[in-house]
């Protein structure tokens, strides 16, 4: 990935390689150690995150898409807020080489998708979404309400 993401200047770590000889650990372990890391969509199985994390998948036709870049800037404002809510950020900016997530969720151009911990689509947005709106949407879910109660 190029641009702002590869430089790591948005508050997130560089995209994680999914399958390299030096790190064959499950993706969930890599995310648990570095919850602000951005992951590429290829090779990701959302079932691995059920009841553990809330995937936020950002689709675009190019990493240079202004909506994609703006969305990543919005998410980078406070990555700790996403980590607190068990959010894993996944990107897919290559429609010519579609990931399983792209084939399943069928975005057209830019799209943000929030998957809840139960594995269902909780939110689809065709435009960038503010971090405050995203965290409020997560915080309204029954499972998140239970998590908040359990932490008290």
PDB file of C-alpha atoms in Angstrom:
ATOM      1  CA  UNK A   1       0.000   0.000   0.000  1.00  0.00           C
ATOM      2  CA  UNK A   2       1.251   3.439  -0.805  1.00  0.00           C
ATOM      3  CA  UNK A   3       0.632   6.946   0.381  1.00  0.00           C
ATOM      4  CA  UNK A   4      -0.452   7.937   3.856  1.00  0.00           C
ATOM      5  CA  UNK A   5      -1.054   4.398   5.074  1.00  0.00           C
ATOM      6  CA  UNK A   6       2.330   3.018   4.121  1.00  0.00           C
ATOM      7  CA  UNK A   7       4.040   5.914   5.841  1.00  0.00           C
ATOM      8  CA  UNK A   8       2.188   5.213   9.055  1.00  0.00           C
ATOM      9  CA  UNK A   9       1.556   8.922   9.584  1.00  0.00           C
ATOM     10  CA  UNK A  10      -2.141   8.567  10.269  1.00  0.00           C
ATOM     11  CA  UNK A  11      -1.766   7.083  13.743  1.00  0.00           C
ATOM     12  CA  UNK A  12      -2.173   3.522  12.555  1.00  0.00           C
ATOM     13  CA  UNK A  13       0.557   0.980  12.009  1.00  0.00           C
ATOM     14  CA  UNK A  14       1.494  -0.035   8.489  1.00  0.00           C
ATOM     15  CA  UNK A  15      -0.699  -2.677   6.865  1.00  0.00           C
ATOM     16  CA  UNK A  16       0.086  -6.136   8.140  1.00  0.00           C
ATOM     17  CA  UNK A  17       1.273  -8.809   5.764  1.00  0.00           C
ATOM     18  CA  UNK A  18      -1.043 -11.773   6.059  1.00  0.00           C
ATOM     19  CA  UNK A  19       1.161 -14.711   5.210  1.00  0.00           C
ATOM     20  CA  UNK A  20       4.909 -14.453   5.482  1.00  0.00           C
ATOM     21  CA  UNK A  21       7.344 -17.143   6.519  1.00  0.00           C
ATOM     22  CA  UNK A  22       8.522 -15.186   9.558  1.00  0.00           C
ATOM     23  CA  UNK A  23       5.015 -14.694  10.998  1.00  0.00           C
ATOM     24  CA  UNK A  24       2.462 -17.445  10.484  1.00  0.00           C
ATOM     25  CA  UNK A  25       0.500 -16.654  13.628  1.00  0.00           C
ATOM     26  CA  UNK A  26      -3.268 -16.314  13.348  1.00  0.00           C
ATOM     27  CA  UNK A  27      -4.352 -12.838  12.353  1.00  0.00           C
ATOM     28  CA  UNK A  28      -6.336 -12.491  15.579  1.00  0.00           C
ATOM     29  CA  UNK A  29      -3.094 -12.819  17.583  1.00  0.00           C
ATOM     30  CA  UNK A  30      -1.350 -10.161  15.501  1.00  0.00           C
ATOM     31  CA  UNK A  31      -4.324  -7.815  15.959  1.00  0.00           C
ATOM     32  CA  UNK A  32      -4.465  -8.501  19.727  1.00  0.00           C
ATOM     33  CA  UNK A  33      -0.830  -7.423  20.059  1.00  0.00           C
ATOM     34  CA  UNK A  34      -1.234  -4.361  17.840  1.00  0.00           C
ATOM     35  CA  UNK A  35      -4.913  -3.284  17.767  1.00  0.00           C
ATOM     36  CA  UNK A  36      -4.255  -0.103  15.774  1.00  0.00           C
ATOM     37  CA  UNK A  37      -2.711  -1.983  12.844  1.00  0.00           C
ATOM     38  CA  UNK A  38      -4.464  -1.835   9.479  1.00  0.00           C
ATOM     39  CA  UNK A  39      -4.970  -5.137   7.698  1.00  0.00           C
ATOM     40  CA  UNK A  40      -5.376  -5.881   4.008  1.00  0.00           C
ATOM     41  CA  UNK A  41      -8.592  -7.733   3.154  1.00  0.00           C
ATOM     42  CA  UNK A  42      -6.975 -10.567   1.203  1.00  0.00           C
ATOM     43  CA  UNK A  43      -6.942 -13.797   3.163  1.00  0.00           C
ATOM     44  CA  UNK A  44      -9.151 -12.530   5.975  1.00  0.00           C
ATOM     45  CA  UNK A  45     -11.916 -14.766   7.253  1.00  0.00           C
ATOM     46  CA  UNK A  46     -14.407 -12.727   9.288  1.00  0.00           C
ATOM     47  CA  UNK A  47     -15.428 -15.809  11.269  1.00  0.00           C
ATOM     48  CA  UNK A  48     -12.039 -15.584  13.009  1.00  0.00           C
ATOM     49  CA  UNK A  49     -13.261 -12.386  14.702  1.00  0.00           C
ATOM     50  CA  UNK A  50     -16.733 -13.519  15.833  1.00  0.00           C
ATOM     51  CA  UNK A  51     -17.392 -12.466  19.436  1.00  0.00           C
ATOM     52  CA  UNK A  52     -13.837 -11.058  19.620  1.00  0.00           C
ATOM     53  CA  UNK A  53     -13.639  -7.983  17.372  1.00  0.00           C
ATOM     54  CA  UNK A  54     -15.718  -5.595  15.279  1.00  0.00           C
ATOM     55  CA  UNK A  55     -14.282  -5.417  11.772  1.00  0.00           C
ATOM     56  CA  UNK A  56     -14.547  -2.061  10.011  1.00  0.00           C
ATOM     57  CA  UNK A  57     -13.870  -2.661   6.345  1.00  0.00           C
ATOM     58  CA  UNK A  58     -13.100   0.263   4.074  1.00  0.00           C
ATOM     59  CA  UNK A  59     -13.467  -0.386   0.360  1.00  0.00           C
ATOM     60  CA  UNK A  60     -12.360   1.896  -2.456  1.00  0.00           C
ATOM     61  CA  UNK A  61     -11.396   1.529  -6.088  1.00  0.00           C
ATOM     62  CA  UNK A  62      -7.934   2.947  -5.344  1.00  0.00           C
ATOM     63  CA  UNK A  63      -5.873   3.947  -2.296  1.00  0.00           C
ATOM     64  CA  UNK A  64      -5.864   7.422  -3.877  1.00  0.00           C
ATOM     65  CA  UNK A  65      -9.668   7.728  -3.744  1.00  0.00           C
ATOM     66  CA  UNK A  66     -10.338  11.006  -1.881  1.00  0.00           C
ATOM     67  CA  UNK A  67     -13.109   9.370   0.169  1.00  0.00           C
ATOM     68  CA  UNK A  68     -10.774   6.544   1.190  1.00  0.00           C
ATOM     69  CA  UNK A  69      -8.017   8.936   2.183  1.00  0.00           C
ATOM     70  CA  UNK A  70     -10.448  11.119   4.122  1.00  0.00           C
ATOM     71  CA  UNK A  71     -11.929   8.088   5.902  1.00  0.00           C
ATOM     72  CA  UNK A  72      -8.495   6.895   6.968  1.00  0.00           C
ATOM     73  CA  UNK A  73      -7.683  10.372   8.271  1.00  0.00           C
ATOM     74  CA  UNK A  74     -10.921  10.381  10.281  1.00  0.00           C
ATOM     75  CA  UNK A  75     -10.183   6.965  11.786  1.00  0.00           C
ATOM     76  CA  UNK A  76      -6.638   8.025  12.629  1.00  0.00           C
ATOM     77  CA  UNK A  77      -7.810  10.935  14.790  1.00  0.00           C
ATOM     78  CA  UNK A  78      -8.186   8.665  17.811  1.00  0.00           C
ATOM     79  CA  UNK A  79      -7.237   5.054  17.023  1.00  0.00           C
ATOM     80  CA  UNK A  80      -7.340   4.276  20.754  1.00  0.00           C
ATOM     81  CA  UNK A  81     -11.132   4.851  20.684  1.00  0.00           C
ATOM     82  CA  UNK A  82     -11.424   2.120  18.069  1.00  0.00           C
ATOM     83  CA  UNK A  83      -9.113  -0.211  19.993  1.00  0.00           C
ATOM     84  CA  UNK A  84     -11.215   0.326  23.138  1.00  0.00           C
ATOM     85  CA  UNK A  85     -14.238  -0.933  21.190  1.00  0.00           C
ATOM     86  CA  UNK A  86     -12.372  -3.956  19.774  1.00  0.00           C
ATOM     87  CA  UNK A  87     -12.383  -2.574  16.222  1.00  0.00           C
ATOM     88  CA  UNK A  88     -10.072  -4.082  13.620  1.00  0.00           C
ATOM     89  CA  UNK A  89      -9.575  -1.895  10.539  1.00  0.00           C
ATOM     90  CA  UNK A  90      -9.435  -3.751   7.218  1.00  0.00           C
ATOM     91  CA  UNK A  91      -8.912  -2.143   3.817  1.00  0.00           C
ATOM     92  CA  UNK A  92      -9.538  -3.277   0.250  1.00  0.00           C
ATOM     93  CA  UNK A  93      -8.527  -0.851  -2.491  1.00  0.00           C
ATOM     94  CA  UNK A  94      -7.996  -3.261  -5.384  1.00  0.00           C
ATOM     95  CA  UNK A  95     -11.221  -4.173  -7.219  1.00  0.00           C
ATOM     96  CA  UNK A  96      -9.187  -5.745 -10.050  1.00  0.00           C
ATOM     97  CA  UNK A  97      -8.006  -8.411  -7.579  1.00  0.00           C
ATOM     98  CA  UNK A  98     -11.136  -8.873  -5.414  1.00  0.00           C
ATOM     99  CA  UNK A  99     -10.842 -10.260  -1.906  1.00  0.00           C
ATOM    100  CA  UNK A 100     -13.435 -12.642  -0.500  1.00  0.00           C
ATOM    101  CA  UNK A 101     -14.763  -9.710   1.538  1.00  0.00           C
ATOM    102  CA  UNK A 102     -15.249  -7.622  -1.606  1.00  0.00           C
ATOM    103  CA  UNK A 103     -17.063 -10.494  -3.301  1.00  0.00           C
ATOM    104  CA  UNK A 104     -19.289 -11.043  -0.264  1.00  0.00           C
ATOM    105  CA  UNK A 105     -20.100  -7.403   0.571  1.00  0.00           C
ATOM    106  CA  UNK A 106     -20.199  -6.136  -3.036  1.00  0.00           C
ATOM    107  CA  UNK A 107     -19.179  -2.488  -2.635  1.00  0.00           C
ATOM    108  CA  UNK A 108     -19.498   0.002  -5.469  1.00  0.00           C
ATOM    109  CA  UNK A 109     -16.697   2.487  -5.215  1.00  0.00           C
ATOM    110  CA  UNK A 110     -16.081   3.738  -1.690  1.00  0.00           C
ATOM    111  CA  UNK A 111     -17.900   1.974   1.138  1.00  0.00           C
ATOM    112  CA  UNK A 112     -17.410   1.634   4.887  1.00  0.00           C
ATOM    113  CA  UNK A 113     -18.857  -1.529   6.459  1.00  0.00           C
ATOM    114  CA  UNK A 114     -19.082  -2.217  10.189  1.00  0.00           C
ATOM    115  CA  UNK A 115     -19.463  -5.880  11.116  1.00  0.00           C
ATOM    116  CA  UNK A 116     -20.745  -6.550  14.632  1.00  0.00           C
ATOM    117  CA  UNK A 117     -19.183  -9.126  16.931  1.00  0.00           C
ATOM    118  CA  UNK A 118     -21.946 -11.578  16.057  1.00  0.00           C
ATOM    119  CA  UNK A 119     -20.787 -11.474  12.428  1.00  0.00           C
ATOM    120  CA  UNK A 120     -23.624  -9.449  10.917  1.00  0.00           C
ATOM    121  CA  UNK A 121     -23.439  -6.229   8.941  1.00  0.00           C
ATOM    122  CA  UNK A 122     -24.248  -3.466  11.420  1.00  0.00           C
ATOM    123  CA  UNK A 123     -23.651  -0.505   9.129  1.00  0.00           C
ATOM    124  CA  UNK A 124     -22.934   0.379   5.489  1.00  0.00           C
ATOM    125  CA  UNK A 125     -21.983   3.890   4.492  1.00  0.00           C
ATOM    126  CA  UNK A 126     -21.233   5.135   0.956  1.00  0.00           C
ATOM    127  CA  UNK A 127     -19.389   8.204   2.284  1.00  0.00           C
ATOM    128  CA  UNK A 128     -16.677   8.674   4.932  1.00  0.00           C
ATOM    129  CA  UNK A 129     -18.002   8.531   8.455  1.00  0.00           C
ATOM    130  CA  UNK A 130     -16.774  10.591  11.369  1.00  0.00           C
ATOM    131  CA  UNK A 131     -15.149   8.672  14.244  1.00  0.00           C
ATOM    132  CA  UNK A 132     -17.683  10.097  16.667  1.00  0.00           C
ATOM    133  CA  UNK A 133     -20.590   8.764  14.575  1.00  0.00           C
ATOM    134  CA  UNK A 134     -18.944   5.378  14.214  1.00  0.00           C
ATOM    135  CA  UNK A 135     -18.207   4.968  17.925  1.00  0.00           C
ATOM    136  CA  UNK A 136     -21.719   6.098  18.841  1.00  0.00           C
ATOM    137  CA  UNK A 137     -23.160   3.509  16.488  1.00  0.00           C
ATOM    138  CA  UNK A 138     -21.008   0.814  18.109  1.00  0.00           C
ATOM    139  CA  UNK A 139     -21.847   2.009  21.622  1.00  0.00           C
ATOM    140  CA  UNK A 140     -25.587   1.675  20.944  1.00  0.00           C
ATOM    141  CA  UNK A 141     -25.339  -2.042  20.185  1.00  0.00           C
ATOM    142  CA  UNK A 142     -26.602  -4.428  22.875  1.00  0.00           C
ATOM    143  CA  UNK A 143     -23.329  -6.359  23.021  1.00  0.00           C
ATOM    144  CA  UNK A 144     -21.325  -3.161  23.489  1.00  0.00           C
ATOM    145  CA  UNK A 145     -23.731  -2.049  26.214  1.00  0.00           C
ATOM    146  CA  UNK A 146     -23.074  -5.379  27.941  1.00  0.00           C
ATOM    147  CA  UNK A 147     -19.309  -4.907  27.575  1.00  0.00           C
ATOM    148  CA  UNK A 148     -19.549  -1.472  29.184  1.00  0.00           C
ATOM    149  CA  UNK A 149     -21.619  -2.883  32.042  1.00  0.00           C
ATOM    150  CA  UNK A 150     -19.193  -5.778  32.545  1.00  0.00           C
ATOM    151  CA  UNK A 151     -16.243  -3.367  32.854  1.00  0.00           C
ATOM    152  CA  UNK A 152     -17.908  -1.497  35.732  1.00  0.00           C
TER     153      UNK A 152
END
